[in-house]
Amino acid sequence: MAKHGNVQDLLPNQVLNRTSFHFQPQRNWLNDPNAPMYYKGFYHLFYQNNPLAPEFSRKKMIWGHSVSQDMVNWIQLEPALSPSEPYDINSCWSGAATILPDGRPVILYTGLDNNNRTQVTVVAEPKDVSDPLLREWVKPKYNPVMVPPSNVYHDCFRDPTTAWQGEDGIWRVLIGAKVKDTETGMAILYRSDDFVKWTKYPVNLLEAEETGMWECPDFFPVSITGKEGVDTSVNNANVRHVLKASFGGNDCYVIGKYSSENEEFLGDYEFTKTSADLRYDHGTFYASKAFFDSVKNRRINWGWVVETDSKEDDFKKGWAGLMTLPREMWLDTSGKRLIQWPIEEINHLRTKSVKLDSCEIKTGAAFEISGITAAQADVEVTFNLPSLEDNPEILEADHHVDDATLFDRDSSVGCVYGPFGLLALASDDLSEQTAIFFKVIRRGNGYAVVMGSNEKRSSLRDNVKKSSHGTFVDINPRQEKISLRCLIDHSIIESYAAGGKSVITSRVYPKLAIGEAAKLYVFNDGTRGVTMSSLEAWSMRNAQINTNTTY
Ligand code: DQQ
């Protein structure tokens, strides 16, 4: 295996595959976002990090730490937490931050101890609360504060959430877990008067059979009256609660009503570990963590984008793993789902733009959007299907097709319209392309919109993972235009449909479609023309991502 990070070993595409405005450390491995927070003028992002190699380490995971004033440009600081004590000597795994009522931040994280790597919960506090960079963290003597209960195996007890206070002033926190000898995943509730002594509550806040281990749970209120975020302890008639759990490779969530008085979370539905579960993202996205930004009163979520490149090439490049863009999150007016949208600060990276007027995209067309840096771009496009109502052929399309066929960009079986959309990170000859597409199908008496991001042709390399991601977008194409925003950054494409109702992230490694050779197209492979009612695209500037280190 090649020595990692040896620049002379890299092929041009591997240099150009590195992103320009997504968060990752300079070198080596990143996974889960941990403890995002705002403190004294700085946003902090911690992350699971192997500082020694671009692969996950069974022996020594630490907490990397970066700070920012806009969540776009970041400065890398020294690691915040490293194994040092018997209770975390085998790794410092995921956790979250809580801002106490007096403004002090405190972290709860997962320690892997010296006794068979048992997962325990550990408290860490800033050494100097007057330091806005929070560079040093100390682990009080009373640690660890929680150990696995008797119905849980030692390695199925981890990832404390941000804590919240009930109306009674008592602190609560959730730990992700799984019931011994079953596939029942759960969020175990612990309570504390003083943030030091934690007692397990007899009833789980939520559990679901057949979902497996719940990792990185998250639990927070969302306003029912608007986009603004609310602090994690807020609970009143104007909020509902979201419980997110990471399992089976997806971040799934339930919306419901939480009462601290009854210590009860009543979800509107149950987790099923099927495509029926609500997901933050239908692509490559896991172990996310949200926080309340008190500066702009918004809730922001970060997710980990798992690598799709081969381990051998991760070693050649010297890096692996990155974060999605920070996404603002709020409850849809329907109350049925969350909406996600890149934070407004990302728009400051927009530079040169192109704008196109409404035009028809004929069947079989693929035309290039030129005039911007297609490898590093932000694109907003809307489509309209003018003749949906009275097309005489539509009845013929009324048959049942399975989801795998619908989510396949190369199949038009069952389509009334589509696939149409964008071809991102495409080569001149289209032999490489990631299609972010829509199809309209008949469902029952109406129409449904399918969104997909298809990586099957994303790279001529065969040693990268290429998936077909797909979902349904909850809009009525008879009444609404179909909108799409794609943020393209060399080897990642984040696609937001219908203003953020559905999101798909693709991690792709083109070989030809790199740097200036990367192109962007609008396409329509459907058998009917569609109208592109608007398109605006911008070149994106580079962000300063951990290029400045302070140590
Ligand atoms: N990653 C962490 C765990 C967590 C998992 C270890 C989820 O704490 O459960 O790096 O990706």
XYZ file of C-alpha atoms and ligand atoms in Angstrom:
562
model
C 0.000 0.000 0.000
C 1.307 3.472 -0.882
C 2.547 5.709 1.888
C -0.284 8.031 2.708
C -0.317 11.624 1.584
C 2.683 11.370 -0.737
C 1.878 14.156 -3.199
C 4.080 12.720 -5.963
C 2.045 9.477 -5.912
C -1.191 11.284 -6.641
C -2.864 11.311 -10.018
C -4.147 14.744 -11.164
C -7.732 13.718 -10.509
C -6.902 12.810 -6.920
C -5.485 16.278 -6.263
C -8.474 17.903 -7.951
C -11.004 15.674 -6.184
C -10.390 17.492 -2.891
C -13.260 19.830 -2.038
C -12.953 23.606 -1.793
C -15.777 24.666 0.499
C -16.663 21.573 2.528
C -15.278 20.992 6.005
C -12.503 18.487 6.485
C -9.177 18.492 8.319
C -5.972 19.042 6.356
C -5.043 15.398 6.570
C -6.190 12.014 7.776
C -9.545 10.686 8.883
C -12.801 12.402 9.883
C -16.132 10.899 10.845
C -19.007 12.136 13.040
C -19.524 15.825 13.822
C -19.397 16.315 17.599
C -20.619 19.075 19.902
C -21.225 21.935 17.441
C -21.817 25.119 19.418
C -21.488 28.886 19.503
C -19.386 30.414 22.263
C -18.185 33.975 22.803
C -17.950 35.003 19.152
C -16.905 31.659 17.644
C -18.625 28.661 16.170
C -16.955 25.446 17.282
C -17.002 22.185 15.403
C -15.451 19.064 16.907
C -15.237 15.814 15.002
C -14.217 12.209 15.280
C -10.662 12.105 14.036
C -7.837 9.655 13.584
C -4.898 12.068 13.519
C -2.467 9.414 12.290
C -4.004 7.944 9.141
C -6.872 8.337 6.658
C -8.754 5.394 8.127
C -10.879 4.799 11.193
C -8.751 3.759 14.163
C -9.916 1.042 16.528
C -7.249 2.141 18.959
C -7.210 5.871 19.223
C -10.005 8.122 18.039
C -9.734 11.697 19.268
C -11.814 14.862 18.987
C -10.488 17.229 16.320
C -11.473 20.868 16.887
C -11.905 23.881 14.587
C -13.358 27.347 15.055
C -15.021 29.803 12.727
C -16.823 33.116 12.724
C -19.117 32.273 9.836
C -19.228 28.439 9.632
C -17.698 28.749 6.138
C -14.016 29.499 6.868
C -12.381 27.438 9.607
C -9.198 27.444 11.672
C -7.930 24.130 12.954
C -6.978 24.071 16.645
C -5.200 21.399 18.669
C -7.304 18.312 19.414
C -9.844 18.927 22.184
C -10.099 15.430 23.656
C -7.661 12.541 23.489
C -7.511 9.241 25.357
C -5.775 9.844 28.691
C -7.698 8.146 31.504
C -8.653 4.541 32.249
C -12.245 5.302 31.221
C -11.353 6.696 27.743
C -7.909 5.199 27.094
C -9.156 3.268 24.057
C -10.813 6.223 22.285
C -12.902 9.326 22.754
C -16.024 8.639 20.701
C -18.997 10.829 19.878
C -20.916 13.194 22.103
C -22.462 16.642 22.311
C -22.234 19.999 24.058
C -24.692 21.660 26.400
C -24.577 25.361 27.258
C -25.444 25.638 30.954
C -27.755 28.435 32.165
C -24.733 30.481 33.317
C -23.276 30.302 29.787
C -20.580 27.676 30.466
C -20.313 24.902 27.893
C -19.949 21.305 28.979
C -19.343 18.225 26.840
C -20.672 14.717 27.360
C -18.861 12.122 25.245
C -18.296 8.386 24.928
C -15.154 6.918 26.494
C -13.901 3.456 25.536
C -12.379 2.216 28.748
C -9.534 -0.101 29.709
C -11.960 -2.895 30.597
C -12.810 -4.561 27.295
C -13.446 -1.162 25.673
C -16.676 -0.720 27.607
C -18.567 2.368 26.444
C -19.063 4.874 29.236
C -20.256 8.481 29.380
C -17.690 11.109 30.311
C -17.976 14.813 31.207
C -15.423 17.361 29.947
C -15.279 21.039 30.885
C -13.294 23.969 29.496
C -10.152 24.668 31.497
C -10.559 28.393 30.968
C -14.060 29.712 30.281
C -12.629 33.119 29.402
C -10.944 31.584 26.326
C -13.405 31.996 23.426
C -11.485 29.328 21.504
C -12.006 26.761 24.292
C -8.634 25.218 23.476
C -8.216 23.106 26.580
C -10.679 20.670 28.069
C -10.418 18.912 31.426
C -12.030 15.700 32.604
C -13.282 16.048 36.198
C -12.296 13.393 38.754
C -15.854 12.082 39.191
C -15.854 10.509 35.691
C -17.264 8.367 34.197
C -20.815 9.472 34.902
C -22.747 6.625 33.196
C -21.995 2.979 32.470
C -24.078 0.510 30.423
C -27.190 -0.768 32.265
C -27.650 -4.526 32.710
C -29.903 -4.996 29.649
C -27.275 -3.541 27.298
C -23.969 -5.050 26.123
C -20.799 -3.105 26.960
C -20.329 -2.008 23.347
C -23.896 -0.814 22.666
C -24.094 2.275 24.860
C -22.911 5.543 23.364
C -23.262 9.023 21.877
C -24.890 11.279 24.513
C -27.103 14.075 23.147
C -27.145 17.712 24.124
C -28.867 17.764 27.531
C -32.065 19.710 28.161
C -33.844 20.914 31.275
C -37.465 20.016 31.942
C -39.941 22.386 33.540
C -38.840 20.943 36.901
C -35.254 22.113 36.331
C -33.949 18.534 36.109
C -31.422 17.790 33.331
C -32.145 15.058 30.823
C -29.924 13.404 28.230
C -30.312 10.498 25.796
C -27.835 7.711 25.131
C -28.025 5.547 21.986
C -28.231 1.820 22.708
C -29.593 -1.602 21.774
C -31.326 -4.171 23.988
C -29.121 -7.242 24.607
C -29.741 -10.174 22.257
C -32.348 -8.310 20.213
C -32.402 -5.822 17.347
C -34.369 -3.320 19.420
C -32.681 0.067 19.173
C -33.398 2.653 21.851
C -32.741 6.095 23.269
C -32.151 5.604 26.994
C -33.071 8.567 29.177
C -30.846 9.699 32.045
C -31.653 12.485 34.494
C -29.564 14.649 36.798
C -30.007 17.528 39.233
C -26.412 18.708 39.010
C -24.942 17.397 35.706
C -22.659 15.163 37.818
C -24.790 12.332 39.177
C -26.952 10.806 36.433
C -29.732 8.264 37.047
C -31.285 6.058 34.411
C -35.010 6.657 33.975
C -36.914 3.333 34.002
C -38.606 3.946 30.637
C -36.786 4.667 27.366
C -37.747 7.891 25.659
C -38.140 5.902 22.436
C -37.338 2.429 21.151
C -38.133 0.438 18.029
C -37.823 -3.240 17.247
C -35.664 -4.474 14.366
C -33.816 -1.168 13.935
C -30.519 -2.303 15.474
C -28.121 -0.121 17.441
C -29.092 3.551 17.586
C -26.048 5.752 17.131
C -25.761 9.497 17.590
C -29.330 10.244 18.731
C -30.434 13.862 18.662
C -33.469 15.387 20.369
C -34.638 18.967 20.003
C -37.701 21.192 19.736
C -38.829 22.861 16.501
C -41.180 25.803 16.262
C -44.607 25.231 14.729
C -44.960 28.891 13.847
C -41.939 29.625 11.665
C -38.373 28.994 10.603
C -36.678 30.266 13.722
C -34.882 27.717 15.867
C -35.420 27.310 19.584
C -33.045 26.413 22.379
C -32.942 22.755 23.311
C -34.712 23.142 26.681
C -37.673 25.109 25.265
C -40.983 23.257 25.508
C -44.380 24.889 25.105
C -47.486 24.837 22.949
C -45.535 26.418 20.075
C -43.082 23.585 19.602
C -42.963 19.972 18.567
C -39.974 17.701 19.136
C -37.730 15.773 16.750
C -35.959 12.573 17.732
C -33.253 11.510 15.280
C -31.368 8.231 15.404
C -28.635 6.942 13.103
C -29.075 3.283 12.154
C -28.760 1.088 9.093
C -26.612 3.731 7.409
C -29.297 6.442 7.580
C -30.267 9.370 9.786
C -33.966 8.803 10.466
C -36.289 10.993 12.479
C -39.660 11.058 14.154
C -41.631 14.229 14.897
C -43.806 14.164 18.001
C -44.924 15.721 21.260
C -42.688 15.684 24.321
C -43.775 16.259 27.894
C -41.115 16.453 30.612
C -43.898 16.220 33.188
C -44.980 12.760 31.983
C -41.467 12.004 30.711
C -43.022 10.929 27.445
C -42.331 11.427 23.757
C -45.315 10.543 21.575
C -44.083 10.196 18.006
C -46.455 10.703 15.076
C -45.245 7.342 13.712
C -42.688 4.638 14.484
C -39.275 3.823 13.074
C -39.407 0.825 10.743
C -35.882 0.680 9.254
C -37.515 0.822 5.822
C -37.778 3.580 3.226
C -40.979 4.646 5.027
C -38.847 6.313 7.737
C -38.286 10.042 7.335
C -34.629 10.685 6.512
C -32.566 13.843 6.693
C -30.790 12.847 3.513
C -31.342 10.023 1.033
C -27.726 9.839 -0.059
C -24.392 9.466 1.702
C -24.987 11.052 5.102
C -24.705 9.759 8.675
C -24.290 10.493 12.386
C -25.428 14.116 12.149
C -25.581 16.527 15.050
C -27.677 19.697 15.353
C -27.244 22.751 17.570
C -29.131 25.942 18.367
C -27.357 29.043 17.034
C -28.323 31.745 19.521
C -26.770 34.470 17.339
C -29.217 34.057 14.496
C -31.912 32.021 16.272
C -31.698 29.025 14.019
C -31.116 25.304 14.338
C -28.208 24.024 12.295
C -27.313 20.443 11.464
C -24.000 18.914 10.375
C -23.694 15.450 8.845
C -20.784 13.148 8.057
C -20.305 12.172 4.407
C -18.858 8.685 4.380
C -16.107 7.971 1.830
C -16.908 6.114 -1.372
C -13.286 5.969 -2.537
C -11.156 2.873 -2.023
C -9.059 2.571 1.099
C -5.928 2.329 -0.996
C -6.690 5.637 -2.676
C -7.649 7.246 0.634
C -4.116 6.421 1.736
C -2.612 7.886 -1.435
C -4.579 11.113 -0.987
C -3.893 11.241 2.734
C -7.457 12.192 3.690
C -10.881 10.592 4.079
C -14.273 11.828 5.247
C -15.862 15.268 5.247
C -18.901 17.162 6.514
C -21.930 18.327 4.584
C -22.490 22.050 4.456
C -24.092 23.284 7.676
C -27.845 23.111 7.082
C -30.497 25.230 8.699
C -33.409 23.067 9.767
C -37.023 23.903 10.535
C -40.475 22.333 10.518
C -42.359 22.392 7.225
C -45.673 24.276 7.396
C -47.398 20.916 6.845
C -45.864 19.733 10.144
C -45.042 16.469 8.392
C -41.296 16.878 7.889
C -38.246 19.060 8.389
C -36.951 21.432 5.753
C -33.191 21.769 5.301
C -31.281 24.499 3.511
C -27.587 25.465 3.443
C -26.971 28.343 5.853
C -27.147 31.766 4.199
C -23.415 32.382 4.804
C -22.635 29.831 2.068
C -24.053 32.335 -0.456
C -21.118 34.646 0.284
C -18.939 32.247 -1.694
C -21.008 32.865 -4.829
C -19.134 34.812 -7.487
C -19.493 34.863 -11.293
C -23.013 33.866 -12.354
C -25.066 32.861 -15.376
C -28.804 33.188 -15.719
C -31.041 31.557 -18.320
C -34.570 32.431 -19.338
C -37.392 29.984 -19.586
C -36.972 27.468 -22.402
C -38.149 24.061 -23.471
C -35.862 21.078 -22.957
C -36.760 18.774 -25.781
C -36.700 15.037 -25.431
C -33.148 13.697 -25.694
C -31.551 17.129 -25.120
C -28.448 17.790 -23.015
C -27.136 21.339 -23.180
C -24.184 22.761 -21.377
C -24.371 25.562 -18.822
C -21.153 27.377 -19.578
C -19.599 30.484 -18.047
C -19.114 29.177 -14.510
C -16.654 26.821 -12.805
C -18.751 23.675 -13.083
C -16.582 21.718 -10.621
C -17.219 24.284 -7.906
C -20.690 25.726 -8.306
C -24.078 26.500 -6.832
C -27.019 25.960 -9.202
C -30.703 26.768 -8.797
C -33.113 25.520 -11.432
C -36.880 25.112 -11.744
C -38.887 22.947 -14.091
C -42.494 23.166 -15.147
C -44.685 20.490 -16.694
C -47.246 22.499 -18.610
C -49.298 19.742 -20.195
C -49.655 17.426 -17.209
C -53.348 18.040 -16.868
C -54.618 17.163 -20.303
C -52.109 14.811 -21.821
C -54.131 11.949 -23.350
C -51.247 9.475 -22.954
C -51.111 9.865 -19.204
C -53.612 7.149 -18.429
C -51.365 4.621 -20.117
C -48.689 5.254 -17.575
C -50.839 4.044 -14.741
C -49.092 0.877 -13.626
C -47.129 -0.216 -10.624
C -43.377 0.001 -10.772
C -41.024 -0.795 -7.898
C -38.955 1.918 -6.251
C -35.635 0.532 -7.509
C -36.828 1.002 -11.097
C -38.232 4.439 -10.360
C -34.985 5.567 -8.699
C -32.948 4.309 -11.662
C -31.976 7.182 -13.929
C -31.685 4.837 -16.908
C -35.214 3.527 -16.713
C -38.194 5.496 -17.899
C -40.618 2.699 -17.081
C -43.698 4.140 -15.470
C -42.698 7.740 -16.210
C -45.096 10.367 -17.419
C -42.184 12.805 -17.593
C -38.473 12.355 -17.096
C -35.858 11.582 -16.211
C -34.831 15.253 -16.570
C -32.586 17.470 -14.467
C -28.866 18.217 -14.217
C -25.777 16.277 -15.183
C -23.105 17.435 -12.733
C -19.364 16.729 -12.750
C -19.784 15.529 -16.312
C -17.074 14.966 -18.900
C -17.250 16.423 -22.419
C -18.429 13.162 -23.902
C -20.806 12.483 -20.961
C -19.019 9.207 -20.251
C -18.763 10.567 -16.707
C -21.778 12.263 -15.155
C -23.785 12.321 -11.954
C -27.437 12.790 -12.888
C -29.602 14.614 -10.381
C -32.963 14.020 -11.888
C -36.705 13.989 -11.530
C -39.401 11.731 -12.881
C -43.115 12.299 -12.654
C -45.260 9.217 -12.318
C -48.920 8.543 -11.835
C -49.896 7.446 -8.366
C -53.526 6.780 -7.552
C -55.582 9.647 -8.871
C -52.697 12.083 -8.902
C -49.013 12.394 -9.646
C -45.885 11.792 -7.634
C -42.436 13.273 -8.149
C -39.360 11.063 -7.860
C -35.955 12.622 -7.199
C -32.742 10.707 -7.773
C -29.001 11.173 -7.675
C -27.370 8.507 -9.752
C -23.689 7.780 -9.295
C -23.509 4.760 -11.590
C -21.730 6.766 -14.307
C -20.011 9.201 -11.940
C -16.516 7.854 -12.574
C -14.684 5.743 -15.108
C -12.751 4.334 -12.161
C -14.103 1.012 -11.016
C -12.655 0.952 -7.495
C -15.109 3.515 -6.120
C -18.545 2.805 -4.691
C -21.340 4.061 -6.946
C -24.943 4.030 -5.734
C -28.339 5.064 -7.034
C -30.054 7.212 -4.450
C -33.711 8.124 -4.723
C -36.781 9.353 -2.908
C -40.194 10.927 -3.453
C -40.610 14.686 -3.221
C -43.822 15.749 -1.546
C -45.130 18.262 -4.080
C -48.021 18.338 -6.481
C -46.497 18.839 -9.939
C -49.854 19.948 -11.296
C -49.761 23.012 -9.084
C -46.097 23.575 -8.217
C -42.898 23.937 -10.177
C -40.193 21.414 -9.434
C -37.166 23.209 -8.001
C -33.651 21.969 -7.407
C -30.534 23.479 -5.851
C -27.240 21.635 -6.282
C -24.006 22.553 -4.538
C -21.199 20.952 -6.499
C -17.720 20.792 -4.968
C -15.315 18.575 -6.986
C -16.240 15.256 -5.356
C -19.491 16.015 -3.572
C -22.908 17.104 -4.799
C -25.538 18.182 -2.294
C -28.963 18.346 -3.952
C -31.955 20.056 -2.345
C -35.362 19.605 -4.003
C -38.499 21.688 -3.474
C -36.802 24.253 -1.248
C -35.262 21.574 1.002
C -38.121 19.086 1.397
C -35.903 16.273 0.092
C -32.117 16.168 0.115
C -29.627 13.768 -1.493
C -25.854 13.915 -1.044
C -23.542 12.117 -3.456
C -19.806 11.558 -2.897
C -18.250 10.897 -6.315
C -14.722 10.590 -7.692
C -14.583 11.527 -11.381
C -11.457 10.750 -13.329
C -12.058 12.972 -16.378
C -14.582 15.512 -15.086
C -12.089 17.328 -12.891
C -11.102 20.989 -12.579
C -11.790 22.906 -15.777
C -12.686 19.710 -17.623
C -15.787 19.269 -15.463
C -19.025 20.364 -17.142
C -22.597 20.978 -16.113
C -25.565 20.115 -18.330
C -29.338 20.337 -18.232
C -30.831 17.185 -19.702
C -34.081 15.518 -20.546
C -34.139 11.818 -21.342
C -37.922 11.586 -21.077
C -40.194 11.056 -24.017
C -41.854 14.437 -23.576
C -40.399 17.926 -23.485
C -40.297 19.837 -20.199
C -39.982 23.539 -19.535
C -37.005 24.842 -17.633
C -38.609 27.971 -16.208
C -35.438 29.422 -14.662
C -31.801 28.643 -14.063
C -29.193 30.612 -12.166
C -25.737 29.237 -11.437
C -22.720 30.662 -9.689
C -19.039 29.838 -9.541
C -18.074 29.344 -5.903
C -14.964 30.772 -4.255
C -12.659 28.645 -2.138
C -13.348 28.763 1.578
C -10.435 28.699 4.015
C -10.967 25.276 5.505
C -8.435 24.390 8.163
C -5.578 25.687 6.023
C -4.560 27.859 8.964
C -3.634 25.878 11.991
C -2.714 27.512 15.234
C -0.476 24.776 16.543
N -19.036 6.825 15.365
C -18.474 7.004 16.663
C -19.432 6.369 17.617
C -20.704 6.457 16.854
C -20.301 6.169 15.461
C -17.079 6.443 16.713
C -21.292 6.635 14.429
O -19.471 7.051 18.849
O -21.679 5.567 17.344
O -16.233 7.178 15.866
O -20.695 6.871 13.201
